[in-house]
Structure formats: structure tokens, C-alpha cells
Short mmCIF file of C-alpha atoms in Angstrom, two decimals:
data_model
loop_
_atom_site.label_atom_id
_atom_site.label_comp_id
_atom_site.label_asym_id
_atom_site.label_seq_id
_atom_site.Cartn_x
_atom_site.Cartn_y
_atom_site.Cartn_z
CA MET V 26 61.18 -25.48 93.94
CA THR V 27 58.98 -23.73 91.41
CA LEU V 28 58.08 -26.09 88.60
CA ALA V 29 57.00 -24.99 85.14
CA ILE V 30 55.41 -27.19 82.50
CA ILE V 31 55.79 -26.09 78.89
CA GLY V 32 53.06 -27.65 76.78
CA GLY V 33 53.52 -28.33 73.10
CA THR V 34 51.26 -29.73 70.40
CA GLY V 35 48.50 -31.72 72.10
CA LEU V 36 48.92 -29.97 75.46
CA THR V 37 47.82 -26.34 75.21
CA GLN V 38 46.25 -26.42 78.65
CA LEU V 39 46.14 -28.58 81.78
CA SER V 40 42.50 -29.46 82.43
CA GLU V 41 43.21 -30.60 86.00
CA LEU V 42 45.04 -27.39 86.92
CA ASN V 43 43.24 -25.29 89.53
CA ILE V 44 44.07 -21.90 88.04
CA THR V 45 44.89 -19.18 90.54
CA GLY V 46 46.17 -16.49 88.18
CA ARG V 47 47.53 -15.43 84.80
CA GLN V 48 50.48 -13.18 84.17
CA THR V 49 51.22 -11.27 80.99
CA LEU V 50 54.91 -10.43 80.80
CA THR V 51 57.04 -8.39 78.45
CA THR V 52 60.69 -9.39 78.52
CA PRO V 53 63.88 -7.75 77.19
CA TYR V 54 63.52 -10.25 74.32
CA GLY V 55 59.92 -9.47 73.44
CA ASP V 56 56.64 -11.17 74.25
CA PRO V 57 56.33 -14.83 75.30
CA SER V 58 54.06 -17.22 73.44
CA ALA V 59 51.17 -16.79 75.87
CA ASP V 60 50.23 -15.72 79.37
CA TYR V 61 51.91 -17.66 82.17
CA VAL V 62 49.17 -19.60 83.96
CA THR V 63 49.72 -20.20 87.66
CA GLY V 64 47.78 -22.75 89.60
CA GLU V 65 47.70 -25.83 91.78
CA LEU V 66 48.05 -29.42 90.66
CA ASN V 67 47.89 -32.08 93.37
CA GLY V 68 48.27 -29.36 95.96
CA GLN V 69 51.49 -28.01 94.48
CA GLN V 70 51.94 -24.58 92.89
CA ILE V 71 53.11 -24.75 89.28
CA ILE V 72 53.34 -22.51 86.22
CA PHE V 73 52.10 -23.55 82.79
CA LEU V 74 53.06 -22.04 79.43
CA ALA V 75 51.61 -22.99 76.03
CA ARG V 76 54.68 -23.03 73.76
CA HIS V 77 52.72 -22.48 70.55
CA GLY V 78 50.32 -19.99 72.11
CA HIS V 79 46.74 -20.52 73.16
CA PRO V 80 45.12 -21.15 70.78
CA HIS V 81 47.84 -23.11 68.97
CA THR V 82 48.95 -20.59 66.32
CA ILE V 83 52.74 -20.10 66.54
CA PRO V 84 54.82 -22.44 64.34
CA PRO V 85 58.05 -23.91 65.75
CA HIS V 86 60.43 -21.61 63.88
CA LYS V 87 58.53 -18.49 65.01
CA ILE V 88 58.41 -19.24 68.74
CA ASN V 89 60.16 -16.61 70.85
CA TYR V 90 62.14 -19.12 72.89
CA ARG V 91 64.22 -16.48 74.63
CA ALA V 92 61.18 -14.57 75.86
CA ASN V 93 59.51 -17.80 77.03
CA ILE V 94 62.47 -18.95 79.11
CA TRP V 95 63.38 -15.49 80.39
CA GLY V 96 59.81 -15.00 81.62
CA LEU V 97 59.89 -18.30 83.51
CA LYS V 98 63.16 -17.30 85.18
CA ASP V 99 61.63 -13.94 86.08
CA LEU V 100 58.76 -15.77 87.78
CA GLY V 101 61.17 -17.78 89.94
CA VAL V 102 61.03 -21.07 88.05
CA THR V 103 63.86 -23.47 88.90
CA LYS V 104 62.69 -26.59 87.01
CA ILE V 105 61.08 -27.01 83.60
CA VAL V 106 59.40 -30.11 82.23
CA ALA V 107 58.97 -29.62 78.50
CA VAL V 108 56.24 -31.68 76.83
CA ALA V 109 56.62 -32.16 73.09
CA ALA V 110 55.05 -34.15 70.27
CA VAL V 111 57.66 -35.99 68.20
CA GLY V 112 58.10 -38.48 65.40
CA GLY V 113 59.48 -41.94 66.10
CA ILE V 114 62.58 -43.03 64.19
CA THR V 115 63.90 -46.16 65.89
CA ALA V 116 61.89 -49.30 66.62
CA ASP V 117 61.19 -48.54 70.30
CA MET V 118 59.64 -45.17 69.48
CA ALA V 119 56.22 -46.35 68.34
CA PRO V 120 53.27 -43.96 68.16
CA ALA V 121 51.63 -43.06 71.51
CA ARG V 122 54.76 -44.03 73.46
CA ILE V 123 56.42 -41.64 75.89
CA ALA V 124 60.17 -41.14 75.87
CA ILE V 125 62.42 -39.23 78.24
CA PRO V 126 65.42 -38.37 76.04
CA ASP V 127 68.90 -37.95 77.45
CA GLN V 128 70.65 -36.48 74.40
CA LEU V 129 69.89 -34.23 71.44
CA ILE V 130 71.24 -33.11 68.10
CA ASP V 131 70.29 -29.67 66.77
CA TYR V 132 69.50 -29.35 63.06
CA SER V 133 67.58 -26.08 63.38
CA TYR V 134 68.84 -22.79 61.96
CA GLY V 135 68.10 -19.07 62.02
CA ARG V 136 66.72 -19.09 65.56
CA GLU V 137 67.90 -16.82 68.37
CA GLN V 138 70.02 -19.42 70.14
CA THR V 139 71.49 -17.63 73.16
CA PHE V 140 71.16 -14.88 75.74
CA PHE V 141 74.92 -14.32 75.42
CA ALA V 142 74.96 -12.44 72.13
CA ASP V 143 75.34 -8.68 72.75
CA ASP V 144 76.90 -6.23 75.20
CA LEU V 145 79.03 -8.90 76.86
CA ASP V 146 81.85 -8.32 79.32
CA GLU V 147 83.33 -11.57 78.07
CA VAL V 148 82.43 -14.42 75.76
CA THR V 149 80.33 -16.97 77.66
CA HIS V 150 80.12 -20.71 77.02
CA ILE V 151 77.94 -23.27 78.81
CA ASP V 152 78.66 -26.95 79.40
CA PHE V 153 76.01 -28.77 77.38
CA THR V 154 77.47 -32.28 77.57
CA HIS V 155 74.23 -33.51 79.12
CA PRO V 156 71.51 -31.27 77.66
CA TYR V 157 68.79 -32.59 79.99
CA THR V 158 69.33 -32.22 83.73
CA PRO V 159 70.10 -35.72 85.05
CA SER V 160 68.41 -35.22 88.44
CA LEU V 161 65.17 -33.97 86.87
CA ARG V 162 65.21 -36.81 84.34
CA GLN V 163 65.52 -39.24 87.24
CA GLN V 164 62.50 -37.67 88.91
CA LEU V 165 60.51 -38.20 85.72
CA LEU V 166 61.66 -41.80 85.48
CA SER V 167 60.66 -42.41 89.09
CA ALA V 168 57.27 -40.79 88.50
CA ALA V 169 56.66 -43.03 85.48
CA ASP V 170 57.52 -46.06 87.59
CA SER V 171 55.15 -44.91 90.37
CA ALA V 172 52.38 -44.39 87.83
CA ALA V 173 53.07 -47.79 86.21
CA ILE V 174 53.50 -46.11 82.84
CA SER V 175 55.67 -47.87 80.29
CA ILE V 176 58.17 -45.40 78.84
CA VAL V 177 61.39 -45.36 76.83
CA SER V 178 63.93 -44.15 79.37
CA THR V 179 66.64 -42.84 77.03
CA GLY V 180 66.98 -41.58 73.49
CA THR V 181 68.42 -38.88 71.28
CA TYR V 182 66.10 -36.11 70.16
CA GLY V 183 66.87 -34.51 66.79
CA CYS V 184 65.55 -30.97 66.46
CA THR V 185 64.62 -29.91 62.91
CA GLN V 186 63.53 -26.52 61.66
CA GLY V 187 59.95 -27.12 60.60
CA PRO V 188 57.21 -26.32 60.08
CA ARG V 189 57.22 -28.91 57.30
CA LEU V 190 57.74 -32.55 58.18
CA GLU V 191 60.97 -34.20 57.06
CA THR V 192 61.78 -36.19 53.94
CA SER V 193 62.49 -39.92 54.27
CA ALA V 194 66.12 -39.22 53.28
CA GLU V 195 66.45 -36.66 56.07
CA ILE V 196 65.12 -39.19 58.57
CA LEU V 197 67.59 -41.82 57.33
CA ARG V 198 70.40 -39.32 57.82
CA MET V 199 69.17 -38.55 61.32
CA GLU V 200 69.02 -42.25 62.12
CA ARG V 201 72.61 -42.66 60.93
CA ASP V 202 73.52 -39.72 63.18
CA GLY V 203 72.02 -41.59 66.14
CA CYS V 204 68.64 -39.88 66.51
CA ASP V 205 65.73 -41.86 67.95
CA LEU V 206 63.17 -39.06 67.83
CA VAL V 207 62.50 -36.06 65.65
CA GLY V 208 60.87 -32.84 66.83
CA MET V 209 60.90 -29.13 66.06
CA THR V 210 60.98 -27.33 69.42
CA GLY V 211 63.68 -28.95 71.55
CA MET V 212 66.23 -26.29 70.66
CA PRO V 213 67.14 -23.66 71.58
CA GLU V 214 64.74 -24.17 74.49
CA ALA V 215 67.00 -26.61 76.36
CA ALA V 216 70.15 -24.51 75.89
CA LEU V 217 68.46 -21.29 76.98
CA ALA V 218 67.28 -22.96 80.18
CA ARG V 219 70.85 -24.10 80.84
CA GLU V 220 72.16 -20.57 80.28
CA LEU V 221 69.81 -19.27 82.98
CA GLY V 222 70.56 -22.11 85.40
CA ILE V 223 67.11 -23.72 85.19
CA ASP V 224 66.86 -27.51 85.41
CA TYR V 225 65.27 -28.84 82.22
CA ALA V 226 63.98 -32.22 81.04
CA ALA V 227 61.75 -33.35 78.20
CA LEU V 228 58.68 -35.56 78.04
CA ALA V 229 58.38 -36.60 74.40
CA VAL V 230 55.12 -38.09 73.16
CA VAL V 231 55.48 -40.01 69.90
CA ALA V 232 52.73 -38.76 67.59
CA ASN V 233 53.64 -40.70 64.45
CA TRP V 234 56.31 -42.72 62.74
CA ALA V 235 58.81 -40.38 61.11
CA ALA V 236 58.88 -40.06 57.31
CA GLY V 237 59.56 -43.39 55.64
CA LYS V 238 59.22 -45.36 58.87
CA GLY V 239 55.53 -46.12 58.57
CA ALA V 240 53.09 -47.14 55.86
CA GLY V 241 51.72 -44.36 53.68
CA GLU V 242 51.65 -40.63 54.25
CA ILE V 243 51.62 -39.02 57.67
CA SER V 244 48.16 -37.66 58.41
CA MET V 245 47.08 -35.04 60.93
CA GLU V 246 44.21 -37.33 61.99
CA GLU V 247 46.70 -40.08 62.85
CA ILE V 248 48.82 -37.63 64.83
CA ALA V 249 45.80 -36.38 66.79
CA GLN V 250 44.74 -39.93 67.73
CA HIS V 251 48.17 -40.90 69.00
CA LEU V 252 48.59 -37.65 70.91
CA GLU V 253 45.27 -38.15 72.66
CA ALA V 254 46.39 -41.58 73.86
CA GLY V 255 49.87 -40.45 74.84
CA MET V 256 48.80 -37.26 76.61
CA SER V 257 46.65 -39.25 79.02
CA ASP V 258 49.82 -40.98 80.24
CA VAL V 259 51.65 -37.66 80.33
CA LEU V 260 49.07 -36.17 82.67
CA ASN V 261 49.24 -39.19 84.98
CA LEU V 262 53.02 -39.00 85.01
CA LEU V 263 52.99 -35.27 85.79
CA ASN V 264 50.56 -35.86 88.64
CA CYS V 265 52.93 -38.42 90.15
CA LEU V 266 55.93 -36.11 89.65
CA ILE V 267 54.20 -33.25 91.44
CA SER V 268 52.88 -35.46 94.24
CA ALA V 269 56.41 -36.64 94.98
CA SER V 270 57.92 -33.14 95.07
#
């Protein structure tokens, strides 16, 4: 198994990673967000990629998702844990909590959604009934249990376009649709991993209440505080996941 961790807002690098190398790749789909960092964490070899670049400069709708995932496949990655900052919609999804979603709804648009677009021998469809790989999700759940970290073990992630945050009416619509969380990077990342046969699961860190779900306006200071608290648990969970592999 070669595990990759994709870090989102709040996780542009892994401070505990013993870095052994960096690889700059060019793919048939262009350049990835950043160099692929290889290293050891708890004695296991992993690959780390900063989704928004390092430093954090690429907005969600401008990320080259195809290049990112293609590059990981090219490096031999078979499992991806995607860390993402999200907004909480339903009552369980309070700020600083960690959720491991099991479903998603895609509201994004205009993004390159598939590798199966041009020069095809035949039209290709993937089964996306369960967008997150059940076996990898179970490994994350077991790691959270081993680390004694309280998490929300299911949930539906709604992927919006960004980079703006949502209106309160949009969040109410998403809640009616069944979304528990709102983020901007969950798609097409998950689908592209499925197309290339890479196991994929998400670790969602709730950075704030979604629009209209909390008191007052959403502030970047508030988001930063909650991410700092949540990312500490994420790192402990990842350490337990890697130790058990």
C-alpha cells in the first residue's frame, strides 16, 4: 500500500513528516498544485500533496484536480486520505469536530470532471454509488477509536463552487437535500480517484457553522481557531491510521 494524504485549508504541510524527497511532475493534464512530498510518518512511507499549493494560493475552482490525482497514480498511490475544511450544517457538525462522510452531493460546475472525455474507444461510466471507499473509511473509523478521538462517523458532504461562501438560502436548500457538511474541494477529486482505481476517503474538519447556522457573520479568525483545534485531532488520527497499516 502506498498512502497519500491530500491536505486542504489548515493542512499545507505535515510537521511530523520526516521528508525524504520532493518530486515535481508534469502530467498529461498539466501541473499539479505543488510538489509531491515523500517521507516517513510513524515508520511508514507516505506521499503528501498540498491541494491549494504551498503556500496556500490556489482557490477551489482553480485547482487542477486531474493533474493532482493523475500524479498520485503515477507515483504508485493506492489509497488517498483527503483532509478538508468544511462548514457545519446539521446539529452534530459543530466547529472543530471531525467527520468522516459516507455520501456527497456535487453542486460545483465548470470543473474538469473526468479523465474519460476525449479520444475514447468507448464511453466509460464508473459506479459511484458509494463515493468514499468503504474499507478505507472503516480504517479511519478504527484509527479514530484507537486514538480516542470523538468523530461524526457518517454524513453527506455537499460540494459547492466557491471561492465565496454560501448564502443562508443556499445552505437551507442543501440541508433540505440532505447535506450535513459544505465544502468546495470534494469534487471532482473523489470521482477522479475512483476512475483511476484509487481508494479514497475524506477527513472533514468543521471550521465554522455554515451560513445562517451560527450567530453573526463568518470570520476568517473564527475559522482559523477552529481549524487549529481540529487539525490537532486530525494529525493524531493519521498517526494511528499509519501505525495500524
